[in-house]
Short mmCIF file of C-alpha atoms and ligand atoms in Angstrom, two decimals:
data_model
loop_
_atom_site.label_atom_id
_atom_site.label_comp_id
_atom_site.label_asym_id
_atom_site.label_seq_id
_atom_site.Cartn_x
_atom_site.Cartn_y
_atom_site.Cartn_z
CA MET A 378 -86.87 -79.78 77.23
CA PRO A 379 -89.58 -81.82 75.54
CA ILE A 380 -92.35 -81.90 78.12
CA MET A 381 -95.41 -83.65 76.83
CA LYS A 382 -98.66 -84.06 78.58
CA PRO A 383 -99.70 -87.45 77.26
CA LEU A 384 -102.95 -87.78 75.42
CA TYR A 385 -105.66 -89.68 77.20
CA PRO A 386 -109.18 -90.10 75.94
CA PRO A 387 -111.27 -87.24 77.28
CA GLN A 388 -112.77 -88.08 80.65
CA GLN A 389 -116.34 -87.85 79.40
CA LEU A 390 -115.62 -90.25 76.53
CA ARG A 391 -113.87 -92.70 78.82
CA PHE A 392 -116.84 -92.58 81.17
CA LEU A 393 -119.41 -93.20 78.44
CA LEU A 394 -117.35 -96.06 76.98
CA ALA A 395 -117.05 -97.72 80.40
CA LEU A 396 -120.79 -97.47 80.84
CA HIS A 397 -121.66 -98.46 77.27
CA ALA A 398 -119.74 -101.74 77.70
CA ARG A 399 -121.86 -102.68 80.70
CA LYS A 400 -125.28 -101.17 80.08
CA GLU A 401 -127.49 -100.26 77.15
CA LEU A 402 -127.33 -96.50 76.55
CA SER A 403 -130.26 -94.37 75.37
CA SER A 404 -130.03 -93.29 71.73
CA ASP A 405 -129.20 -89.72 72.82
CA HIS A 406 -126.28 -90.88 74.93
CA LEU A 407 -125.18 -93.26 72.20
CA HIS A 408 -125.20 -90.42 69.69
CA HIS A 409 -123.16 -88.28 72.05
CA LEU A 410 -120.71 -91.14 72.55
CA GLN A 411 -120.23 -91.60 68.81
CA ALA A 412 -119.60 -87.88 68.28
CA MET A 413 -117.02 -87.87 71.09
CA LYS A 414 -115.32 -90.96 69.71
CA LYS A 415 -115.00 -89.35 66.31
CA GLY A 416 -113.52 -86.23 67.91
CA ALA A 417 -111.02 -88.31 69.88
CA ASP A 418 -109.99 -90.18 66.69
CA GLY A 419 -109.27 -86.78 65.12
CA GLU A 420 -107.12 -85.76 68.08
CA ILE A 421 -105.16 -89.00 67.83
CA ARG A 422 -104.62 -88.38 64.11
CA TRP A 423 -103.25 -84.90 64.83
CA THR A 424 -101.05 -86.23 67.67
CA THR A 425 -99.49 -88.72 65.29
CA LEU A 426 -98.73 -85.94 62.81
CA LEU A 427 -97.26 -83.66 65.50
CA SER A 428 -95.04 -86.48 66.73
CA GLU A 429 -92.92 -85.85 63.60
CA LEU A 430 -91.88 -82.43 64.94
CA PRO A 431 -88.37 -81.97 66.36
CA ASP A 432 -88.10 -83.43 69.85
CA ASP A 433 -87.26 -80.14 71.51
CA ILE A 434 -90.57 -78.47 70.65
CA PRO A 435 -92.82 -78.85 73.69
CA ILE A 436 -96.32 -80.06 72.87
CA LEU A 437 -99.21 -80.21 75.31
CA TYR A 438 -102.47 -82.02 74.70
CA ASP A 439 -105.96 -81.76 76.08
CA LEU A 440 -105.60 -78.87 78.46
CA ASN A 441 -108.59 -77.69 80.47
CA LEU A 442 -107.83 -74.24 81.80
CA GLU A 443 -110.00 -72.31 84.16
CA ILE A 444 -109.97 -68.63 83.30
CA ASN A 445 -112.33 -66.18 84.96
CA GLN A 446 -114.69 -68.96 85.97
CA SER A 447 -114.88 -70.27 82.42
CA ILE A 448 -113.24 -73.55 81.48
CA ILE A 449 -111.61 -73.59 78.09
CA GLN A 450 -110.50 -76.79 76.45
CA LEU A 451 -107.44 -76.71 74.25
CA ASP A 452 -106.94 -79.82 72.10
CA ALA A 453 -103.23 -79.30 71.49
CA LEU A 454 -100.63 -76.62 71.87
CA CYS A 455 -97.03 -76.18 70.67
CA ILE A 456 -94.57 -73.79 72.23
CA LEU A 457 -92.24 -72.32 69.62
CA GLN A 458 -89.38 -69.88 70.20
CA ASN A 459 -91.44 -66.69 69.99
CA LYS A 460 -95.04 -67.82 69.95
CA ILE A 461 -97.53 -70.38 71.13
CA VAL A 462 -99.59 -72.23 68.55
CA ILE A 463 -102.92 -73.61 69.70
CA PHE A 464 -104.91 -76.21 67.75
CA GLU A 465 -108.61 -76.87 67.77
CA ILE A 466 -109.02 -80.22 66.04
CA LYS A 467 -112.08 -81.24 64.06
CA ASN A 468 -112.62 -84.65 62.51
CA PHE A 469 -115.55 -83.65 60.26
CA SER A 470 -116.02 -85.72 57.13
CA GLY A 471 -118.26 -85.08 54.14
CA ASN A 472 -119.34 -82.03 52.18
CA TYR A 473 -120.02 -78.98 54.33
CA THR A 474 -121.11 -75.62 52.97
CA LEU A 475 -120.45 -72.09 54.11
CA VAL A 476 -123.07 -69.44 53.24
CA GLY A 477 -121.85 -66.14 54.63
CA ASP A 478 -120.99 -67.04 58.22
CA GLN A 479 -123.50 -69.87 58.39
CA TRP A 480 -122.16 -73.42 58.31
CA LEU A 481 -124.31 -76.17 56.81
CA SER A 482 -123.74 -79.85 57.58
CA PRO A 483 -123.60 -82.50 54.81
CA SER A 484 -127.38 -82.96 55.32
CA LYS A 485 -127.74 -79.17 54.83
CA LYS A 486 -128.69 -78.53 58.46
CA GLU A 487 -127.59 -75.23 60.01
CA MET A 488 -124.85 -75.81 62.54
CA LYS A 489 -122.75 -73.83 64.97
CA SER A 490 -119.64 -72.43 63.33
CA PRO A 491 -116.56 -74.19 64.72
CA LEU A 492 -114.87 -70.77 64.58
CA ILE A 493 -117.13 -69.52 67.39
CA GLN A 494 -115.22 -71.50 69.98
CA ILE A 495 -111.95 -69.95 68.88
CA LYS A 496 -113.46 -66.46 68.96
CA ARG A 497 -114.80 -67.12 72.46
CA ASN A 498 -111.51 -68.52 73.78
CA GLU A 499 -109.14 -65.95 72.28
CA PRO A 500 -109.80 -63.10 74.73
CA LEU A 501 -109.70 -65.57 77.65
CA ILE A 502 -106.27 -66.80 76.58
CA HIS A 503 -105.07 -63.19 76.31
CA GLN A 504 -106.27 -62.66 79.89
CA PHE A 505 -104.57 -65.85 81.07
CA LEU A 506 -101.21 -64.91 79.57
CA LYS A 507 -101.46 -61.40 80.97
CA ARG A 508 -102.45 -62.54 84.44
CA TYR A 509 -99.50 -64.92 84.72
CA GLN A 510 -97.12 -62.45 83.08
CA LEU A 511 -96.27 -64.58 80.10
CA PRO A 512 -95.33 -62.09 77.38
CA ILE A 513 -95.74 -64.27 74.30
CA PRO A 514 -98.15 -64.00 71.35
CA PHE A 515 -100.26 -66.93 70.22
CA GLU A 516 -101.86 -68.22 67.05
CA TYR A 517 -105.03 -70.24 67.19
CA HIS A 518 -105.81 -72.66 64.36
CA LEU A 519 -108.81 -74.73 63.49
CA ILE A 520 -107.46 -77.93 61.96
CA PHE A 521 -109.63 -80.23 59.85
CA VAL A 522 -107.75 -83.51 60.02
CA ASN A 523 -110.06 -85.75 58.03
CA PRO A 524 -109.04 -86.01 54.34
CA LYS A 525 -112.73 -86.57 53.49
CA PHE A 526 -113.69 -83.08 54.69
CA ILE A 527 -114.76 -80.48 52.12
CA LEU A 528 -116.05 -76.97 52.81
CA TYR A 529 -117.81 -75.42 49.84
CA GLY A 530 -117.87 -71.64 49.72
CA ALA A 531 -114.84 -71.24 51.98
CA LYS A 532 -112.80 -68.07 51.57
CA PRO A 533 -109.15 -67.98 52.57
CA ASN A 534 -109.04 -67.76 56.36
CA GLU A 535 -105.73 -67.86 58.12
CA SER A 536 -107.16 -69.53 61.22
CA ILE A 537 -108.36 -72.57 59.25
CA ILE A 538 -106.06 -75.33 58.07
CA PHE A 539 -107.76 -77.69 55.61
CA PRO A 540 -106.68 -81.33 55.14
CA GLY A 541 -104.81 -80.52 51.92
CA GLN A 542 -102.83 -77.76 53.65
CA ILE A 543 -101.64 -79.94 56.54
CA PRO A 544 -98.42 -81.32 54.94
CA GLN A 545 -97.20 -77.82 54.05
CA TYR A 546 -98.13 -76.47 57.46
CA LEU A 547 -96.31 -79.32 59.24
CA ASP A 548 -93.24 -78.69 57.10
CA SER A 549 -93.16 -75.10 58.32
CA LEU A 550 -93.38 -76.33 61.93
CA LYS A 551 -90.65 -78.92 61.38
CA LYS A 552 -88.25 -76.16 60.36
CA GLN A 553 -88.63 -74.48 63.75
CA THR A 554 -85.74 -74.62 66.16
CA ILE A 555 -86.03 -73.70 69.76
CA SER A 556 -83.46 -72.74 72.36
CA PRO A 557 -85.28 -73.11 75.66
CA THR A 558 -85.54 -70.04 77.85
CA LEU A 559 -86.88 -69.42 81.34
CA LEU A 560 -90.03 -68.05 79.75
CA HIS A 561 -90.68 -71.38 78.00
CA THR A 562 -90.34 -73.25 81.27
CA LYS A 563 -92.62 -70.78 82.99
CA ILE A 564 -95.25 -71.12 80.26
CA ILE A 565 -95.28 -74.92 80.51
CA GLU A 566 -95.41 -74.89 84.30
CA THR A 567 -98.19 -72.32 84.38
CA LEU A 568 -100.29 -74.23 81.86
CA LEU A 569 -99.86 -77.54 83.68
CA ASN A 570 -100.47 -75.99 87.10
CA ASN A 571 -103.75 -74.54 85.88
CA HIS A 572 -104.88 -77.69 84.12
CA LYS A 573 -108.04 -79.14 85.62
CA ASN A 574 -107.84 -82.88 85.30
CA LYS A 575 -111.32 -83.73 86.41
CA LEU A 576 -113.99 -82.00 84.43
CA ASN A 577 -117.54 -82.11 85.54
CA MET A 578 -119.37 -84.60 83.39
CA LEU A 579 -121.63 -82.92 80.88
CA VAL A 580 -123.68 -86.02 80.31
CA LYS A 581 -124.37 -88.40 83.14
CA PRO A 582 -126.90 -91.16 82.57
CA GLU A 583 -128.38 -92.91 85.61
CA TYR A 584 -126.99 -96.29 86.55
CA HIS A 585 -126.56 -98.60 89.50
CA TYR A 586 -123.84 -101.10 90.29
CA GLU A 587 -126.26 -104.04 90.33
CA GLU A 588 -127.61 -103.46 86.83
CA LEU A 589 -124.21 -103.25 85.13
CA ALA A 590 -122.86 -106.34 83.38
CA LYS A 591 -119.86 -107.86 85.13
CA GLY A 592 -116.89 -109.18 83.21
CA VAL A 593 -113.82 -108.03 81.30
CA PHE A 594 -114.54 -105.52 78.54
CA CYS A 595 -112.57 -104.18 75.60
CA SER A 596 -111.42 -100.54 75.69
CA LYS A 597 -111.52 -100.34 71.88
CA CYS A 598 -115.03 -101.55 71.09
CA CYS A 599 -116.71 -102.24 74.47
CA GLY A 600 -117.08 -105.94 73.55
CA ARG A 601 -116.55 -108.78 76.00
CA MET A 602 -113.05 -110.15 76.33
CA GLU A 603 -112.02 -113.71 77.05
CA ARG A 604 -108.86 -115.29 78.33
CA LEU A 605 -106.73 -116.27 75.35
CA SER A 606 -103.84 -117.76 77.30
CA LYS A 607 -102.25 -117.51 80.73
CA LYS A 608 -100.97 -114.04 79.89
CA ARG A 609 -103.45 -112.58 77.45
CA PHE A 610 -107.06 -111.53 76.97
CA LYS A 611 -108.72 -111.20 73.58
CA CYS A 612 -111.85 -109.30 72.55
CA LYS A 613 -114.53 -111.55 71.08
CA LYS A 614 -115.86 -108.69 68.96
CA CYS A 615 -112.87 -106.80 67.51
CA SER A 616 -110.04 -109.24 68.29
CA HIS A 617 -108.05 -106.60 70.16
CA SER A 618 -105.78 -108.41 72.60
CA GLY A 619 -103.60 -107.39 75.51
CA PHE A 620 -101.76 -108.58 78.58
CA VAL A 621 -103.83 -109.73 81.52
CA ASN A 622 -102.35 -107.05 83.78
CA ASP A 623 -103.13 -104.15 81.42
CA ILE A 624 -106.61 -105.36 80.58
CA ILE A 625 -107.59 -105.99 84.20
CA LEU A 626 -106.13 -102.67 85.32
CA ASN A 627 -108.12 -100.96 82.60
CA ASN A 628 -111.32 -102.59 83.84
CA ILE A 629 -110.52 -101.51 87.40
CA LYS A 630 -110.06 -97.95 86.12
CA ASP A 631 -113.50 -98.20 84.53
CA TYR A 632 -114.87 -99.09 87.96
CA SER A 633 -113.23 -96.09 89.57
CA ILE A 634 -114.57 -93.78 86.83
CA LEU A 635 -118.09 -95.14 87.15
CA PHE A 636 -118.02 -95.29 90.96
CA PRO A 637 -115.59 -92.62 92.17
CA GLU A 638 -117.18 -92.69 95.62
CA ARG A 639 -116.52 -96.41 96.15
CA LYS A 640 -113.35 -97.90 97.54
CA ILE A 641 -111.38 -100.32 95.40
CA LYS A 642 -111.12 -103.67 97.17
CA THR A 643 -109.70 -106.92 95.85
CA LEU A 644 -112.84 -108.99 96.37
CA ASP A 645 -115.09 -106.34 94.85
CA MET A 646 -112.83 -106.18 91.80
CA TYR A 647 -113.00 -109.98 91.56
CA GLU A 648 -116.77 -109.67 91.26
CA TRP A 649 -116.54 -106.62 88.93
CA ILE A 650 -114.48 -108.50 86.34
CA GLY A 651 -116.80 -111.50 86.49
CA LYS A 652 -114.21 -113.67 88.28
CA GLN A 653 -112.16 -113.87 85.08
CA VAL A 654 -108.84 -113.92 86.95
CA SER A 655 -107.97 -115.03 90.47
CA THR A 656 -108.01 -112.71 93.47
CA ALA A 657 -104.24 -113.32 93.72
CA ILE A 658 -103.71 -111.75 90.30
CA ILE A 659 -105.97 -108.81 91.14
CA HIS A 660 -104.10 -108.36 94.39
CA ARG A 661 -100.78 -108.29 92.52
CA ILE A 662 -102.05 -105.76 89.97
CA LEU A 663 -103.37 -103.48 92.71
CA GLN A 664 -100.12 -103.73 94.71
CA LYS A 665 -98.24 -102.59 91.64
CA ASN A 666 -100.55 -99.83 90.41
CA ALA A 667 -102.33 -98.50 93.44
CA LYS A 668 -101.66 -97.13 96.88
CA ARG A 669 -102.61 -99.52 99.67
CA LEU A 670 -104.66 -97.97 102.45
CA GLY A 671 -106.26 -99.40 105.57
CA ASN A 672 -105.52 -102.78 107.12
CA GLY A 673 -106.76 -106.35 107.11
CA ARG A 674 -110.32 -106.76 105.85
CA ALA A 675 -110.64 -103.00 105.49
CA THR A 676 -107.72 -102.78 103.05
CA TYR A 677 -108.52 -100.77 99.97
CA TYR A 678 -106.60 -99.14 97.14
CA GLU A 679 -106.32 -95.81 95.40
CA LEU A 680 -105.07 -95.89 91.82
CA ILE A 681 -101.73 -94.11 91.56
CA ASN A 682 -102.09 -92.58 88.14
CA SER A 683 -104.82 -89.99 88.29
CA TYR A 684 -104.96 -89.72 84.50
CA PHE A 685 -107.17 -92.15 82.71
ZN1 ZN B 921 -112.96 -105.08 71.13
#
């Protein structure tokens, strides 16, 4: 019963990347984007490590649960036989210091303790499990995935897993076996049913369609891409390459993230991607990946996969 909610870049990050490719961001927004990117890299690192677990252990990623009008974000979660294990993933690198409860960044600036989020979420998760009658305990861990992270002055704390402790911790998880029960199924269903896919954007810079650069842009580095061959596009900046269909679809998704209120039409998409492929190709991609609505000149599309 390995049900996995696939990992997609957080909505806010995806949004800022789509915009960054096409418009110059203010330094504040750029800073925010970089911090989010680093966080997402950490999540990907942890996903790769968890993929070594036995196939029958259900893992869920990036859940946004609404509990008592608060939204809590859970980076990753494993369901074991008799407990749930929740992971808050941090990709900090450098030398941090702990003085009492106060965390200091590598530049010795006071910062918010990453443990605060766990302390805030714990009672909410208890409420959630109680409300949906899911009698199972949970552990909540703060995982530092970056091998370059050091925390001076740290005392043993069972909620924190430091980079050097990860291999041993994973070994203990790999030894777990699970025989699925109705409770497990109910837990997974309840979590997924309460997952809010579309979060309100925390940061939303101003922009207009007209001012955004048109063309095909790279999802890795936001650079411009050019046609390499009949079937492939290649990024001029980072050399990332991909199939025409995937790259164009990705650029259409960017459009729908940046302009959720606009309809997706073939000719508009032709303009959006800077006329880099023919309308026939765009039409084919939309037919395959989107729901066709309306008729004739008013035909428009809705992307089938709501995840981005
Ligand atoms: Zn690139």
